[in-house]
CSV table of C-alpha atoms in Angstrom, one decimal:
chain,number,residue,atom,x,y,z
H,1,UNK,CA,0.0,0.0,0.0
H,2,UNK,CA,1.2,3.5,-0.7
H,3,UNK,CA,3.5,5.3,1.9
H,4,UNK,CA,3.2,8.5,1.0
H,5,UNK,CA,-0.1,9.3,2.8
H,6,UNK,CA,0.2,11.5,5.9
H,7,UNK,CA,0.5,9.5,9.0
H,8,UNK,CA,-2.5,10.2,11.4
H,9,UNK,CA,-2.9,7.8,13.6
H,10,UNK,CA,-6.8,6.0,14.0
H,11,UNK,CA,-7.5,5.9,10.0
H,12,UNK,CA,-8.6,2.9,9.0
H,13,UNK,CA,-7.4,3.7,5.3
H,14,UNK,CA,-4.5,5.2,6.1
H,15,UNK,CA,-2.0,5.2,3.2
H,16,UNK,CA,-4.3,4.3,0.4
H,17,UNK,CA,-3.6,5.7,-2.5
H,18,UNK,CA,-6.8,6.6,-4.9
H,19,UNK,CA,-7.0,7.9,-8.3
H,20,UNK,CA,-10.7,9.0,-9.3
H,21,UNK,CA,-11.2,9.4,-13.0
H,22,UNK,CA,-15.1,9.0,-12.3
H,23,UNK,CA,-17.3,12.3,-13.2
H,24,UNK,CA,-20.7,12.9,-11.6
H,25,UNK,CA,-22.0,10.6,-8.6
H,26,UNK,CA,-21.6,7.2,-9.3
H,27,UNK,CA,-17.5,6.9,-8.9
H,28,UNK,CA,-16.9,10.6,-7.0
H,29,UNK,CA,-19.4,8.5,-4.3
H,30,UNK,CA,-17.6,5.5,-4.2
H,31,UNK,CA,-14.1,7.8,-3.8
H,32,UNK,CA,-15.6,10.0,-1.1
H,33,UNK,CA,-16.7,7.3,0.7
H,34,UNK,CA,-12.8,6.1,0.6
H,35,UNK,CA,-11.7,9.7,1.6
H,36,UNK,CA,-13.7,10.3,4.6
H,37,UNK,CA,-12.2,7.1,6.0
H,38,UNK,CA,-8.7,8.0,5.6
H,39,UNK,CA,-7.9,7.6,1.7
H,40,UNK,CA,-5.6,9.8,-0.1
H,41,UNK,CA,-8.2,10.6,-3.2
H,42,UNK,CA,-6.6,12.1,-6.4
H,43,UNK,CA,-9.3,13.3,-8.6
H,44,UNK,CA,-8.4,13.9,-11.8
H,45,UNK,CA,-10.6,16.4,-13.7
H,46,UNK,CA,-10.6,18.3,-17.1
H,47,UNK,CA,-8.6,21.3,-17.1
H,48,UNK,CA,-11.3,24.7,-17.8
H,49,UNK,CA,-14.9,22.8,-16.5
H,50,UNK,CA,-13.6,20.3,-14.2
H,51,UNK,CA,-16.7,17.6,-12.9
H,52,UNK,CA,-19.3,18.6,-14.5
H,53,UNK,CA,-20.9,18.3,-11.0
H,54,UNK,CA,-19.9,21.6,-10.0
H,55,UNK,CA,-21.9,23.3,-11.7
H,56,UNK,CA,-25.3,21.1,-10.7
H,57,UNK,CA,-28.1,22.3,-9.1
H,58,UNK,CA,-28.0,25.3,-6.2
H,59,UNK,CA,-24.6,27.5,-6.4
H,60,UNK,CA,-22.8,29.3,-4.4
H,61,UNK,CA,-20.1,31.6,-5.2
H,62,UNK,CA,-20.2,30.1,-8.3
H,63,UNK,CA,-20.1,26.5,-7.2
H,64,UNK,CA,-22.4,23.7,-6.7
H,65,UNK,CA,-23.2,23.3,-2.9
H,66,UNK,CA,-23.3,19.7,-3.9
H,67,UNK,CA,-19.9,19.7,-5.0
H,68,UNK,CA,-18.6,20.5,-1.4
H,69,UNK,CA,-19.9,17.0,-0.3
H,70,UNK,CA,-19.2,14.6,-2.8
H,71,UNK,CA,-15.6,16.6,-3.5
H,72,UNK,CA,-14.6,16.8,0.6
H,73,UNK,CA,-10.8,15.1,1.6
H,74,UNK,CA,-9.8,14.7,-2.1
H,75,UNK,CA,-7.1,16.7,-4.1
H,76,UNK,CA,-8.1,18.1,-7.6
H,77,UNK,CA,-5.1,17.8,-10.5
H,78,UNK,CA,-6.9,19.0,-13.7
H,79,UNK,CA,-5.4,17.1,-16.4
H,80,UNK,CA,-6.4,16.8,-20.1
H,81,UNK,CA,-6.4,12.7,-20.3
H,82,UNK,CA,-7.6,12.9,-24.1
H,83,UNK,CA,-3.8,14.5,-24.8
H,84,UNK,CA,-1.0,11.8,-25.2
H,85,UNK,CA,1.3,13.7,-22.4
H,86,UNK,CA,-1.7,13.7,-19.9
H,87,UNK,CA,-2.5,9.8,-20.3
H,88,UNK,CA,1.2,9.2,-19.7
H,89,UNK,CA,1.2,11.4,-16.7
H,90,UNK,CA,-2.2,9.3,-15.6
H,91,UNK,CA,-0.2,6.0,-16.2
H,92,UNK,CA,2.4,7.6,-13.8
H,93,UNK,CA,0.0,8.3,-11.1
H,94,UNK,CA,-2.1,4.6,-11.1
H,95,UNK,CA,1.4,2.6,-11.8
H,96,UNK,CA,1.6,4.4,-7.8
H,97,UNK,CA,-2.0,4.0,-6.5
H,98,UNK,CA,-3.9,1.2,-4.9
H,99,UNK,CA,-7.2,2.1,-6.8
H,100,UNK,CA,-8.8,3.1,-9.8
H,101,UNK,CA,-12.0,4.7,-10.1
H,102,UNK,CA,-13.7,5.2,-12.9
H,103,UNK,CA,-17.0,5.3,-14.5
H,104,UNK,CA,-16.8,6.6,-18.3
H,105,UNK,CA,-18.3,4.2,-20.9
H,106,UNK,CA,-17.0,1.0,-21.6
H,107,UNK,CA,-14.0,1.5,-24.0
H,108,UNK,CA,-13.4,4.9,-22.9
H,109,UNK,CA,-9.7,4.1,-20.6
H,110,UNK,CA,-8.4,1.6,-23.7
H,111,UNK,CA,-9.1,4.0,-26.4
H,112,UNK,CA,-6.5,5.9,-23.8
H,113,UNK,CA,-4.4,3.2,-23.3
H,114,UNK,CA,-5.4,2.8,-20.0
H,115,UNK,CA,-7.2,-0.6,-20.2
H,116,UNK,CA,-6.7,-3.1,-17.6
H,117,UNK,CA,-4.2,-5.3,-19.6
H,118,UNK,CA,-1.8,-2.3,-19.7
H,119,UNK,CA,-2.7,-0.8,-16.0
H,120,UNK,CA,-2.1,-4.3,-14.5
H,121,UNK,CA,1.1,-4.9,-16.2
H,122,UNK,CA,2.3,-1.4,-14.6
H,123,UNK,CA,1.2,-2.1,-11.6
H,124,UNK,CA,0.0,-5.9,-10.5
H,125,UNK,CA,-1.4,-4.6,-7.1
H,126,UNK,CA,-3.6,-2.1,-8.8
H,127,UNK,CA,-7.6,-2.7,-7.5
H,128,UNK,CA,-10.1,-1.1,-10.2
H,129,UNK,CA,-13.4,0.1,-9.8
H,130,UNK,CA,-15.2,0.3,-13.2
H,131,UNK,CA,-18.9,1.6,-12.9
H,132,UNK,CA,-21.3,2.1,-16.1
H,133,UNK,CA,-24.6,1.6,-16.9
H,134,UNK,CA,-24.7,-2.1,-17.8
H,135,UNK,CA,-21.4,-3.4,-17.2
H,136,UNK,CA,-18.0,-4.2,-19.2
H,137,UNK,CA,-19.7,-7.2,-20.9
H,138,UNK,CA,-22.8,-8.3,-22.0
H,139,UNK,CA,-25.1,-7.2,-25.4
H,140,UNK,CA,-25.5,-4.0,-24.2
H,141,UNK,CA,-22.3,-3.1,-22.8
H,142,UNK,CA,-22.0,-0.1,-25.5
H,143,UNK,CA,-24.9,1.8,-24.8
H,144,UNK,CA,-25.1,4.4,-22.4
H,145,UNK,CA,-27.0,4.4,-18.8
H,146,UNK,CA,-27.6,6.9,-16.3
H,147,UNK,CA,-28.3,6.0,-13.0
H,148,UNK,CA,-32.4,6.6,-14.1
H,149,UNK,CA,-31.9,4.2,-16.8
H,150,UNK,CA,-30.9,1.7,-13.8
H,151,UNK,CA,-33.5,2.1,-11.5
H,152,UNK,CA,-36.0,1.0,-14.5
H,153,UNK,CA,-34.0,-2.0,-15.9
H,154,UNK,CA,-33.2,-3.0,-12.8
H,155,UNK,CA,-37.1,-2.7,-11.8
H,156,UNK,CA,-37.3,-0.5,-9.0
H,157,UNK,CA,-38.8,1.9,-11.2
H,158,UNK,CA,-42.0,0.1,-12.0
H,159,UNK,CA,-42.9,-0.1,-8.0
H,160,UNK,CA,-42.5,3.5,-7.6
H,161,UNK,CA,-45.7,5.8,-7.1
H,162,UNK,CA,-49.5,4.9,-7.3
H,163,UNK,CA,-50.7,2.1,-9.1
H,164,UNK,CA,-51.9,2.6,-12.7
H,165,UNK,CA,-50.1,5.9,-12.6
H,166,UNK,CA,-47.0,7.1,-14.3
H,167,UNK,CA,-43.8,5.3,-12.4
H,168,UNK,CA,-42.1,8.0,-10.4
H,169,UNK,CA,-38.2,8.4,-9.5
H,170,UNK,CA,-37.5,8.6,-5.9
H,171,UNK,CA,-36.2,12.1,-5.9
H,172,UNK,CA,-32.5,11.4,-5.9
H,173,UNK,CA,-30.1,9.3,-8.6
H,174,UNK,CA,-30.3,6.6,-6.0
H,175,UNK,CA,-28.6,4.2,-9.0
H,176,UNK,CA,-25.7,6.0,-8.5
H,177,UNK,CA,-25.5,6.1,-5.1
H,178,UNK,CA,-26.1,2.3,-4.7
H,179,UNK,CA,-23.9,1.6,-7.6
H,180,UNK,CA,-21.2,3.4,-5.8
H,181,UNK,CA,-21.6,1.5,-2.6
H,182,UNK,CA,-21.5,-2.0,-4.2
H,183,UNK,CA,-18.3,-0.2,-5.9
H,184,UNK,CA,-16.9,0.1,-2.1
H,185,UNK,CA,-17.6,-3.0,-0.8
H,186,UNK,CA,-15.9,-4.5,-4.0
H,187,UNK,CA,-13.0,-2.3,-3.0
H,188,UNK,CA,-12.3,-3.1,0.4
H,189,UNK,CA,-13.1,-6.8,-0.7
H,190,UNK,CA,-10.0,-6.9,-2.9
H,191,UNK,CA,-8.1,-4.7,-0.9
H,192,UNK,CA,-8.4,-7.1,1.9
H,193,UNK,CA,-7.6,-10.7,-0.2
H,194,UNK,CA,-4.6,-8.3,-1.6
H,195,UNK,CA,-3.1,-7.8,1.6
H,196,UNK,CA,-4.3,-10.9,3.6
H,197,UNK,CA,-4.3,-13.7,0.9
H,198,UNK,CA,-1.3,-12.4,-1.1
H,199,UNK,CA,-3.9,-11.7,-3.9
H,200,UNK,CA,-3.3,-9.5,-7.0
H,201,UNK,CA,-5.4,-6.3,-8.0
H,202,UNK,CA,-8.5,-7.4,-9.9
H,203,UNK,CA,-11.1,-5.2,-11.5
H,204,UNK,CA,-14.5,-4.7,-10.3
H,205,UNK,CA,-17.4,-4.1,-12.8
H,206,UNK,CA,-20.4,-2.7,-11.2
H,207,UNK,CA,-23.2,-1.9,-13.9
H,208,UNK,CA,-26.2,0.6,-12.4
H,209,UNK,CA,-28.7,-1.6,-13.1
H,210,UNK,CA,-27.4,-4.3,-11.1
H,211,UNK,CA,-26.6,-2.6,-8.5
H,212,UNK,CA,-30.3,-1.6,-8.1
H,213,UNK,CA,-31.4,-5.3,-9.1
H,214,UNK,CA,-29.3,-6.5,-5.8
H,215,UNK,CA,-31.6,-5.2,-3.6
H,216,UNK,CA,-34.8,-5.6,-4.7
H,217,UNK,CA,-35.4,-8.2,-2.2
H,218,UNK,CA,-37.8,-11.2,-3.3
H,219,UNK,CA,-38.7,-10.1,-7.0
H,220,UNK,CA,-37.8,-12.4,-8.3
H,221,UNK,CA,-37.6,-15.4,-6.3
H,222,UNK,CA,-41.8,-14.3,-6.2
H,223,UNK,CA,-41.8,-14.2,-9.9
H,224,UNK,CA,-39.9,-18.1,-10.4
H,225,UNK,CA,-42.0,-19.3,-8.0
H,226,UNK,CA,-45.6,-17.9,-8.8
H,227,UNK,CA,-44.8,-15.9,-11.9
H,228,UNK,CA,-45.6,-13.1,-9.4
H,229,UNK,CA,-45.0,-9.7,-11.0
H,230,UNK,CA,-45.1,-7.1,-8.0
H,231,UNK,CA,-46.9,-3.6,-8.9
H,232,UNK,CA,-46.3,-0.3,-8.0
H,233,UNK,CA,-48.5,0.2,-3.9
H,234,UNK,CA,-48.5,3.6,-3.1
H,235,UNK,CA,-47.1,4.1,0.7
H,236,UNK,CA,-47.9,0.6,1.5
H,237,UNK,CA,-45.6,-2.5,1.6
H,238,UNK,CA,-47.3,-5.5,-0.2
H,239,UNK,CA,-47.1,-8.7,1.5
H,240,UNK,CA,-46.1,-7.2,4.8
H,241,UNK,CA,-48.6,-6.0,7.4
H,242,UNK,CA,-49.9,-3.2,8.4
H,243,UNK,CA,-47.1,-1.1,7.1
H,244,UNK,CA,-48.3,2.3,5.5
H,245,UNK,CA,-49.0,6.1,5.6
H,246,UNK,CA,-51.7,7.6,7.0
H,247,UNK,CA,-53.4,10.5,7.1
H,248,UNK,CA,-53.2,13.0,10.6
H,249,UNK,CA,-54.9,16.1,10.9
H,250,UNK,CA,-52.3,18.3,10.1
H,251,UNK,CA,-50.4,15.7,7.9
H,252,UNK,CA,-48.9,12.3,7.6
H,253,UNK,CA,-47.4,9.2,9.9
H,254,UNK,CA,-45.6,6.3,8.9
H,255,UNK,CA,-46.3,3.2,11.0
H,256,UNK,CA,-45.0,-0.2,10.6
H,257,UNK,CA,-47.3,-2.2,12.7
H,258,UNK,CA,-46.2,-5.8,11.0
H,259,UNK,CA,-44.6,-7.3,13.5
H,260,UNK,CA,-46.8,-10.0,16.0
H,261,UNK,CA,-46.6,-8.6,19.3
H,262,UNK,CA,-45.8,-5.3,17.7
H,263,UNK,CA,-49.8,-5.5,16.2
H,264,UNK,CA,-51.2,-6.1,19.2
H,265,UNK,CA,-50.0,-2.9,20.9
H,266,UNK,CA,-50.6,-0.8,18.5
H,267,UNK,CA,-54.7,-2.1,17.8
H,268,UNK,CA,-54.4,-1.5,21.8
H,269,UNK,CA,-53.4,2.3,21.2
H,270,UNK,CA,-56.2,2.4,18.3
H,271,UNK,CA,-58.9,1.2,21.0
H,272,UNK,CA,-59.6,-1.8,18.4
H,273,UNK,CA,-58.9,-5.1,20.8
H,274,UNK,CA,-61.2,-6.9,19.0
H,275,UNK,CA,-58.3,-6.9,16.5
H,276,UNK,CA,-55.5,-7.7,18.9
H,277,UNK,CA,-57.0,-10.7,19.9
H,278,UNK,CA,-58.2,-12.1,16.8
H,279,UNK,CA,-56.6,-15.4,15.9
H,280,UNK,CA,-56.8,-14.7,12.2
H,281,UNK,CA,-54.4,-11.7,12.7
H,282,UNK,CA,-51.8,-13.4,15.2
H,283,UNK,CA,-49.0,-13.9,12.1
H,284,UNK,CA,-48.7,-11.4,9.1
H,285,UNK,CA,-50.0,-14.1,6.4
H,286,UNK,CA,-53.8,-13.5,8.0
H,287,UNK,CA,-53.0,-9.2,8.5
H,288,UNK,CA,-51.9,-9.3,4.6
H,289,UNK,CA,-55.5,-11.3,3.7
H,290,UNK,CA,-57.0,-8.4,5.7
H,291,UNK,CA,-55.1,-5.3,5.3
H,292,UNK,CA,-57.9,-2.7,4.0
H,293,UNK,CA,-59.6,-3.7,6.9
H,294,UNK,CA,-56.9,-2.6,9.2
H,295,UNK,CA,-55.3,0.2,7.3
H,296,UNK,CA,-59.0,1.8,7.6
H,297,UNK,CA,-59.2,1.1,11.2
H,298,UNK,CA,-55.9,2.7,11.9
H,299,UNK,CA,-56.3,5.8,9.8
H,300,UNK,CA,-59.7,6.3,11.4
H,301,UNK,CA,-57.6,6.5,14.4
H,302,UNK,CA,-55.0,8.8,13.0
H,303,UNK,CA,-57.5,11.1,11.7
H,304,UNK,CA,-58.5,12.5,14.5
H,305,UNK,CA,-55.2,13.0,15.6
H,306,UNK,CA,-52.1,15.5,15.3
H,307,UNK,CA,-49.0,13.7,14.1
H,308,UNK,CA,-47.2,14.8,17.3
H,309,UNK,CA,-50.3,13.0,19.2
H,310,UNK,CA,-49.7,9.6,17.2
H,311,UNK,CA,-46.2,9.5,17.7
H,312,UNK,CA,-46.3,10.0,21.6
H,313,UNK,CA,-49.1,7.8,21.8
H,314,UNK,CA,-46.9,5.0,19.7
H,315,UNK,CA,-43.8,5.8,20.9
H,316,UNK,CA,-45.2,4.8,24.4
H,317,UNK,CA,-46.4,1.4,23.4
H,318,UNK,CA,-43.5,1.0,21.3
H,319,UNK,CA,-45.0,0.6,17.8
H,320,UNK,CA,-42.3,2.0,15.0
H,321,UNK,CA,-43.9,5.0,13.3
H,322,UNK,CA,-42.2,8.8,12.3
H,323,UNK,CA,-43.7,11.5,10.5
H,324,UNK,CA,-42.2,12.3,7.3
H,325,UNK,CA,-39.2,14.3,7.0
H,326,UNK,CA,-38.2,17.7,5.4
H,327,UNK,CA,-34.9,18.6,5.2
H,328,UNK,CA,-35.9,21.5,7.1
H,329,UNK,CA,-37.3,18.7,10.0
H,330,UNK,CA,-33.6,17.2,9.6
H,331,UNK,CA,-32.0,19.9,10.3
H,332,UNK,CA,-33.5,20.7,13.2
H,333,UNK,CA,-33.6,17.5,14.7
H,334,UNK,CA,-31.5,17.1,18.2
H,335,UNK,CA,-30.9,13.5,17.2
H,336,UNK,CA,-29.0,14.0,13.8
H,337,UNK,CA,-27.3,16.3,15.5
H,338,UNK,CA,-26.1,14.7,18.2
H,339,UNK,CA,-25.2,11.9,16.3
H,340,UNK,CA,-22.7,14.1,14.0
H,341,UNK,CA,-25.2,14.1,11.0
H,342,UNK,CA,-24.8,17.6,10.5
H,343,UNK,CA,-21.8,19.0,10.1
H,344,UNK,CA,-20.8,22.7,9.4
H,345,UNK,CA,-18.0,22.9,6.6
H,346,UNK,CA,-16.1,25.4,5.5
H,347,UNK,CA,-15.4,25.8,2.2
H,348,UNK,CA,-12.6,27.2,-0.2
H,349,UNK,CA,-14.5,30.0,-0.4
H,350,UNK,CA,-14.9,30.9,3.0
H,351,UNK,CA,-18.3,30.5,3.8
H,352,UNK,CA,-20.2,28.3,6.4
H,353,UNK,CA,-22.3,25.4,5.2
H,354,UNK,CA,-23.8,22.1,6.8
H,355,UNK,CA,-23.4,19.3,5.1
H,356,UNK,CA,-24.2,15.8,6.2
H,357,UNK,CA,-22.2,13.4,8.3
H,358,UNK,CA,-20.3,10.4,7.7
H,359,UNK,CA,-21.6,7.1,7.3
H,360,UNK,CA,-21.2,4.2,8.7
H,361,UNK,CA,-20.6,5.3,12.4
H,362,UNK,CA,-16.5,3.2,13.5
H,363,UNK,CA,-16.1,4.1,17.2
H,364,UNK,CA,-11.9,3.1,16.9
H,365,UNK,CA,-11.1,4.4,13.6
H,366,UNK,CA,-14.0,7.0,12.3
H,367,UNK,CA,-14.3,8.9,9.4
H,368,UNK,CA,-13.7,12.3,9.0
H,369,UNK,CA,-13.7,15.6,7.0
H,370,UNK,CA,-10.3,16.8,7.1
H,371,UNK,CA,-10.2,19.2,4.0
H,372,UNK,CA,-13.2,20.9,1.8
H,373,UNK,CA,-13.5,20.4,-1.6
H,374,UNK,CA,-10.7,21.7,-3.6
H,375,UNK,CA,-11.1,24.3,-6.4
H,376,UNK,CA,-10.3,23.0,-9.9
H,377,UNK,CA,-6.7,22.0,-10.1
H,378,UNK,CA,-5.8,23.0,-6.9
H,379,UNK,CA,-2.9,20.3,-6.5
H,380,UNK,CA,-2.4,19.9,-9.9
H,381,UNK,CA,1.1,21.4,-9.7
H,382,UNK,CA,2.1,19.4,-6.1
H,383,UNK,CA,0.9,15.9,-7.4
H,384,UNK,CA,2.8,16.3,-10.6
H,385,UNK,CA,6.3,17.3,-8.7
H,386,UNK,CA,5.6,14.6,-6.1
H,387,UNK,CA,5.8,12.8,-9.5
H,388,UNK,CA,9.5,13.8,-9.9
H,389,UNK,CA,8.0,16.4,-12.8
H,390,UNK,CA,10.2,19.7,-12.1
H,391,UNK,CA,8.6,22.7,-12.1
H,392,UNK,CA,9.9,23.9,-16.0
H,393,UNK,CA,8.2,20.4,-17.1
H,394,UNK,CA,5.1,21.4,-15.1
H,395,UNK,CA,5.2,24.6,-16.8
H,396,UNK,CA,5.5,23.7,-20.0
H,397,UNK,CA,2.7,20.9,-20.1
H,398,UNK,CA,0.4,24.0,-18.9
H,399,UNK,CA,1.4,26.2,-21.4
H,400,UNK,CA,0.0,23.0,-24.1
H,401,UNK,CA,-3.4,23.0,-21.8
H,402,UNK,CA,-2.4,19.5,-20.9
H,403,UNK,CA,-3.1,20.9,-17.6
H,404,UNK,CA,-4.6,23.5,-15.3
């Protein structure tokens, strides 16, 4: 593993080396994810626009908000990798790193010459992350895919909303985000059998719409079994019961009554016994049969309630339920807060803003956020001389626009 990262003491990645290539969400995720546990994450961009990511969505100062999460405890080097001198000087920098990321379309590095037969013969340790929309193989390995595009192949997409109407996205590019994580876990996987079973560096290929397919729990198990083809249910859970929205006065509660004993308290709370004790309702097969019939009963209840009224009276008997959250409500809330979901960040710029924690929660080695995002090219110039490049070669490859 590289050497060269500083030495602070309690990182659980300390002194891996990580080149991103990736643009967007999908690989930037995967190598932030490194970075706030202790990675050294080079991410190379293209000199003059950088990741097109900072320039998405809300800005400030000229710069995407979103860019100062994703972005945070990596270095920028803007380098032209379409230019013969910048795909050298990218051969330099992996034949040193322990990863790759990278999530351009399938062909993209080896019409560089970056593919993995020349990467791997610089550097046998190398572990490589290649996200993309349906994977290095297969018959449709050529086309391109957004994270959108794998949420609907890999059918997440056609459960979404109300049933009969138009299928809805859930509001984020979750695809990306859960491409990004099956990315990680691949990651640490190889970097672990590297270091513990004297393995070599291997690729990983992660294609959005598997990524999505992997947790899509028992679709299709349901479908081989009873050519069952689950349909798009609103706010409830199909086949698990009660679980659902429901209406309040003054807005809405989730509550996820399904469990046995969990049913019984809450058709206590509701003033509905007569359910609690029925024998046909005892195990979730005979609730499912019946579930109208109980979400009606419980959003009669609800209705004549406040949200803050159901959740005290829930949170007493100990039936799981929450109210649905703004960000504005998340913000607020003591308990992100004192859990170190909100953190306050200062950026390149000089101004204040929160941005969420870090995720998963290690109590001997945890992540952190030790720089803000950089601005484009930041440590263009210090990554190159750490390269042995002296500062007349770093000159002149700026004066050709190779870099920035």
């Amino acid at each position: 593993m590289n050497t060269n990262a500083q030495e602070t003491p309690d990182i659980a990645l300390r002194g891996i080396r990580v080149i991103e290539m990736g643009q967007l969400i999908a690989g930037p995720f995967a190598g932030k994810t490194l970075g706030e546990f202790g990675a050294d994450v080079i991410k190379i961009e293209p000199p003059g626009v950088g990741d097109p990511l900072r320039n998405w969505r809300l800005l400030k100062d000229g710069t995407s908000v979103w860019w100062q999460v994703q972005s945070r405890n990596k270095r920028s080097v803007a380098l032209d990798l379409r230019s013969p001198e910048g795909q050298d000087i990218a051969r330099q920098l992996i034949a040193s790193a322990d990863v790759l990321i990278e999530n351009f379309r399938p062909g993209t590095l080896e019409s560089w010459g970056m593919g993995w037969d020349v990467l791997s013969e610089l550097n046998p340790g190398l572990v490589m992350l290649r996200i993309s929309g349906y994977g290095q193989t297969g018959p449709y390995r050529d086309l391109p895919g957004f994270g959108a595009i794998g949420e609907a192949m890999g059918g997440l997409r056609h459960l979404t909303g109300e049933p009969g109407r138009v299928p809805v996205r859930c509001g984020i590019s979750i695809g990306d985000t859960l491409a990004a994580l099956h990315g990680t876990i691949g990651i640490l996987t190889a970097l672990y059998h590297r270091k513990v079973n004297g393995g070599k560096g291997q690729v990983i290929d992660v294609a959005l719409n598997e990524a999505v397919l992997n947790v899509m729990e028992s679709l299709i198990p349901e479908y081989s079994a009873f050519g069952a083809v689950r349909e798009a249910a609103g706010s409830a859970l199909p086949g698990i019961s009660p679980s659902n929205a429901y209406r309040c006065s003054d807005g809405y509660v989730l509550i996820a009554g399904n469990g046995d004993s969990i049913f019984k308290r809450l058709m206590s709370v509701i003033g509905r016994d007569d359910l609690a004790a029925d024998p046909a309702l005892a195990n979730n097969t005979g609730r499912t049969a019946r579930v109208l019939e109980l979400d009606d009963a419980i959003g009669a209840w609800t209705a004549l309630k406040t949200v803050t009224e159901v959740l005290a009276l829930l949170g007493d008997a100990r039936v799981p339920a929450g109210k649905v959250y703004t960000v504005k409500d998340i913000v607020e809330d003591p308990h992100f807060r004192a859990r170190d979901m909100i953190l306050s960040q200062t950026t390149r710029d000089g101004f204040e803003v929160e941005v969420p924690g870090v995720v998963p929660k290690l109590m001997g080695t945890p992540g952190t956020v030790r720089t803000s995002a950089p601005r484009l090219g930041e440590d263009t110039d210090s990554v190159l001389r750490q390269l042995g490049l002296s500062a007349q070669d770093v000159d002149a490859l700026r004066d050709k626009g190779v870099i920035a």
